[in-house]
Short mmCIF file of C-alpha atoms in Angstrom, two decimals:
data_model
loop_
_atom_site.label_atom_id
_atom_site.label_comp_id
_atom_site.label_asym_id
_atom_site.label_seq_id
_atom_site.Cartn_x
_atom_site.Cartn_y
_atom_site.Cartn_z
CA MET A 425 -6.28 6.64 -11.42
CA ALA A 426 -5.90 9.52 -8.99
CA LEU A 427 -4.61 9.76 -5.46
CA PRO A 428 -7.17 10.59 -2.74
CA VAL A 429 -5.70 14.08 -2.14
CA SER A 430 -5.81 16.46 -5.09
CA LEU A 431 -3.52 19.40 -5.70
CA ASP A 432 -6.38 21.77 -4.84
CA GLU A 433 -7.06 19.99 -1.54
CA ALA A 434 -3.38 20.10 -0.61
CA LYS A 435 -3.18 23.79 -1.49
CA ARG A 436 -6.23 24.48 0.72
CA GLN A 437 -4.55 22.58 3.56
CA LEU A 438 -1.41 24.69 3.15
CA ARG A 439 -3.36 27.90 2.52
CA VAL A 440 -1.55 28.41 -0.79
CA ILE A 441 -3.32 30.59 -3.36
CA GLY A 442 -0.97 30.86 -6.35
CA ASP A 443 0.52 28.24 -8.62
CA ASP A 444 4.22 28.88 -7.95
CA GLU A 445 4.52 25.90 -5.58
CA ASN A 446 2.41 23.44 -7.58
CA ASP A 447 5.30 21.13 -8.47
CA THR A 448 6.57 21.05 -4.90
CA ILE A 449 3.08 20.42 -3.51
CA ALA A 450 2.51 17.66 -6.08
CA ASP A 451 5.71 16.02 -4.79
CA PHE A 452 4.42 16.37 -1.21
CA ILE A 453 1.23 14.54 -2.26
CA LYS A 454 3.22 11.68 -3.82
CA ASP A 455 5.51 11.47 -0.78
CA ALA A 456 2.55 11.43 1.63
CA ALA A 457 0.81 8.71 -0.40
CA GLY A 458 4.02 6.67 -0.41
CA TRP A 459 4.35 7.07 3.36
CA VAL A 460 0.76 5.87 3.97
CA GLU A 461 1.23 2.91 1.61
CA GLU A 462 4.55 1.90 3.18
CA TYR A 463 3.27 2.23 6.74
CA THR A 464 -0.07 0.46 6.25
CA GLY A 465 0.38 -1.82 3.25
CA HIS A 466 -2.80 -0.31 1.79
CA LEU A 467 -2.33 0.81 -1.80
CA LEU A 468 -4.16 4.03 -2.54
CA GLU A 469 -4.42 3.29 -6.27
CA PRO A 470 -4.81 -0.11 -7.96
CA ARG A 471 -1.66 -1.62 -9.40
CA GLU A 472 0.04 -4.92 -10.02
CA VAL A 473 2.10 -6.18 -7.11
CA ARG A 474 4.74 -8.94 -7.06
CA GLU A 475 5.84 -10.49 -3.80
CA ARG A 476 8.54 -13.13 -3.45
CA PHE A 477 8.70 -15.86 -0.83
CA SER A 478 11.36 -18.45 -0.06
CA SER A 479 8.80 -21.13 0.89
CA PHE A 480 5.11 -21.97 0.84
CA GLU A 481 4.87 -21.86 4.65
CA ARG A 482 3.44 -18.35 5.02
CA LEU A 483 2.05 -16.89 1.84
CA GLN A 484 0.63 -13.77 3.49
CA LEU A 485 0.14 -10.89 1.09
CA ARG A 486 1.32 -7.54 2.40
CA HIS A 487 -0.72 -5.22 0.19
CA TRP A 488 -4.40 -4.42 0.51
CA PRO A 489 -7.15 -4.28 -0.62
CA ILE A 490 -6.98 -7.11 -3.11
CA SER A 491 -8.71 -5.59 -6.14
CA ASN A 492 -9.01 -8.70 -8.24
CA GLU A 493 -9.39 -12.29 -7.14
CA THR A 494 -6.96 -13.40 -9.86
CA VAL A 495 -3.66 -14.30 -8.27
CA ILE A 496 -0.80 -15.85 -10.21
CA VAL A 497 1.62 -18.06 -8.30
CA THR A 498 4.85 -19.09 -9.97
CA VAL A 499 7.81 -21.14 -8.81
CA SER A 500 11.02 -20.13 -10.52
CA GLY A 501 9.03 -18.97 -13.55
CA THR A 502 6.60 -21.92 -13.79
CA VAL A 503 2.95 -20.95 -13.25
CA LEU A 504 1.09 -23.11 -10.74
CA ALA A 505 -2.43 -23.99 -11.82
CA ASP A 506 -4.41 -23.69 -8.61
CA ALA A 507 -4.27 -21.54 -5.53
CA ARG A 508 -7.00 -20.38 -3.16
CA LEU A 509 -7.01 -16.76 -2.08
CA LEU A 510 -8.39 -16.06 1.39
CA SER A 511 -8.97 -12.32 1.19
CA ALA A 512 -11.86 -11.76 3.62
CA VAL A 513 -9.43 -10.79 6.38
CA ARG A 514 -6.06 -9.18 6.39
CA PRO A 515 -3.42 -10.25 5.70
CA ALA A 516 -4.79 -12.15 2.72
CA ARG A 517 -3.36 -15.64 2.48
CA LEU A 518 -2.80 -18.16 -0.27
CA LEU A 519 -3.45 -21.85 0.17
CA PRO A 520 -3.16 -24.69 -2.30
CA ALA A 521 -6.33 -25.66 -4.15
CA ALA A 522 -8.73 -27.97 -2.31
CA ASP A 523 -7.43 -31.55 -2.22
CA ALA A 524 -4.03 -30.39 -3.48
CA ALA A 525 -0.65 -29.58 -2.01
CA TRP A 526 2.03 -27.10 -2.89
CA PRO A 527 4.87 -28.60 -4.93
CA ARG A 528 8.19 -29.37 -3.32
CA LEU A 529 10.74 -26.58 -3.74
CA ASN A 530 14.27 -27.28 -4.87
CA GLY A 531 17.17 -25.34 -3.40
CA GLY A 532 17.09 -21.77 -4.62
CA ASP A 533 13.49 -21.90 -5.89
CA VAL A 534 11.49 -18.74 -5.31
CA VAL A 535 7.73 -18.49 -4.98
CA GLU A 536 6.44 -15.37 -6.71
CA VAL A 537 2.87 -14.13 -6.24
CA THR A 538 1.42 -11.54 -8.63
CA TYR A 539 -1.87 -9.80 -7.92
CA ILE A 540 -3.73 -6.49 -8.22
CA ALA A 541 -4.15 -4.47 -5.03
CA GLY A 542 -5.39 -0.98 -4.30
CA TYR A 543 -8.54 1.09 -3.85
CA SER A 544 -10.66 1.36 -7.00
CA THR A 545 -11.45 5.06 -6.57
CA PRO A 546 -10.19 7.89 -4.35
CA ALA A 547 -13.61 7.88 -2.62
CA ASP A 548 -12.96 4.29 -1.45
CA VAL A 549 -9.82 5.26 0.49
CA PRO A 550 -10.44 5.39 4.26
CA ARG A 551 -10.83 8.97 5.48
CA ASN A 552 -8.09 8.48 8.09
CA PHE A 553 -5.60 7.91 5.27
CA VAL A 554 -6.65 11.13 3.57
CA ARG A 555 -6.32 13.00 6.86
CA ALA A 556 -2.88 11.44 7.46
CA MET A 557 -1.79 12.55 3.99
CA LEU A 558 -2.93 16.12 4.68
CA VAL A 559 -1.08 16.16 8.01
CA LEU A 560 2.08 14.86 6.33
CA ILE A 561 1.77 17.40 3.50
CA GLY A 562 1.55 20.15 6.13
CA GLY A 563 4.59 18.70 7.87
CA TYR A 564 6.59 18.52 4.66
CA ASP A 565 5.78 22.15 3.91
CA ALA A 566 6.40 23.51 7.41
CA ASP A 567 9.62 21.62 7.98
CA ARG A 568 11.33 21.02 4.65
CA GLU A 569 14.50 19.81 6.34
CA GLY A 570 12.68 17.03 8.21
CA GLY A 571 13.12 18.21 11.81
CA GLU A 572 10.80 18.28 14.81
CA VAL A 573 7.72 19.65 13.04
CA PHE A 574 7.78 16.81 10.53
CA GLN A 575 8.39 14.25 13.29
CA ALA A 576 5.24 15.47 15.07
CA ALA A 577 3.28 15.24 11.80
CA GLU A 578 4.57 11.72 11.25
CA GLU A 579 3.51 10.64 14.76
CA THR A 580 0.03 12.05 14.13
CA ALA A 581 -0.13 10.22 10.78
CA LYS A 582 0.87 6.97 12.51
CA ARG A 583 -1.95 7.38 15.03
CA LEU A 584 -4.42 8.03 12.21
CA CYS A 585 -3.28 4.96 10.25
CA ARG A 586 -2.52 2.50 13.06
CA THR A 587 -5.92 0.78 13.13
CA LYS A 588 -5.63 -0.12 9.44
CA LYS A 589 -2.03 -1.34 9.57
CA ALA A 590 -1.52 -5.07 9.09
CA TRP A 591 1.01 -6.65 11.36
CA VAL A 592 2.34 -9.28 8.97
CA ALA A 593 4.86 -11.68 10.43
#
């Protein structure tokens, strides 16, 4: 799977013609993708995610979009048979199966949820995320020490991504 910003797109954004900076620009792309994913909880490529919870009270999944309705819930390594995924709105939530209840947890038990999240193709990624990545890539290049230029780029990226950010409690 590929990220939504290619090396060629990043080079156009930076107005770079040669190949001398390809490795550095490729790192900028990865860093920008990581920033967008961390800030929004949206994964730009599909991958397996594991989240751990100390109780069943709020099983709200941080990452989005849920790529596959198959969710595996385990308690201290034991797979639970049934769970309902409510993924129409964000954050996606897990509930026990209809007419069922979550098991009682013993001290120290951990609830682990495993699922696949991420956009299926680069074309599925919201355009604001791509724009935020390009702004961040420009900021990384212009201000390699992370000063004021990068801070301005980061603020712009936050504005571009804010409407898609999930505010998970």
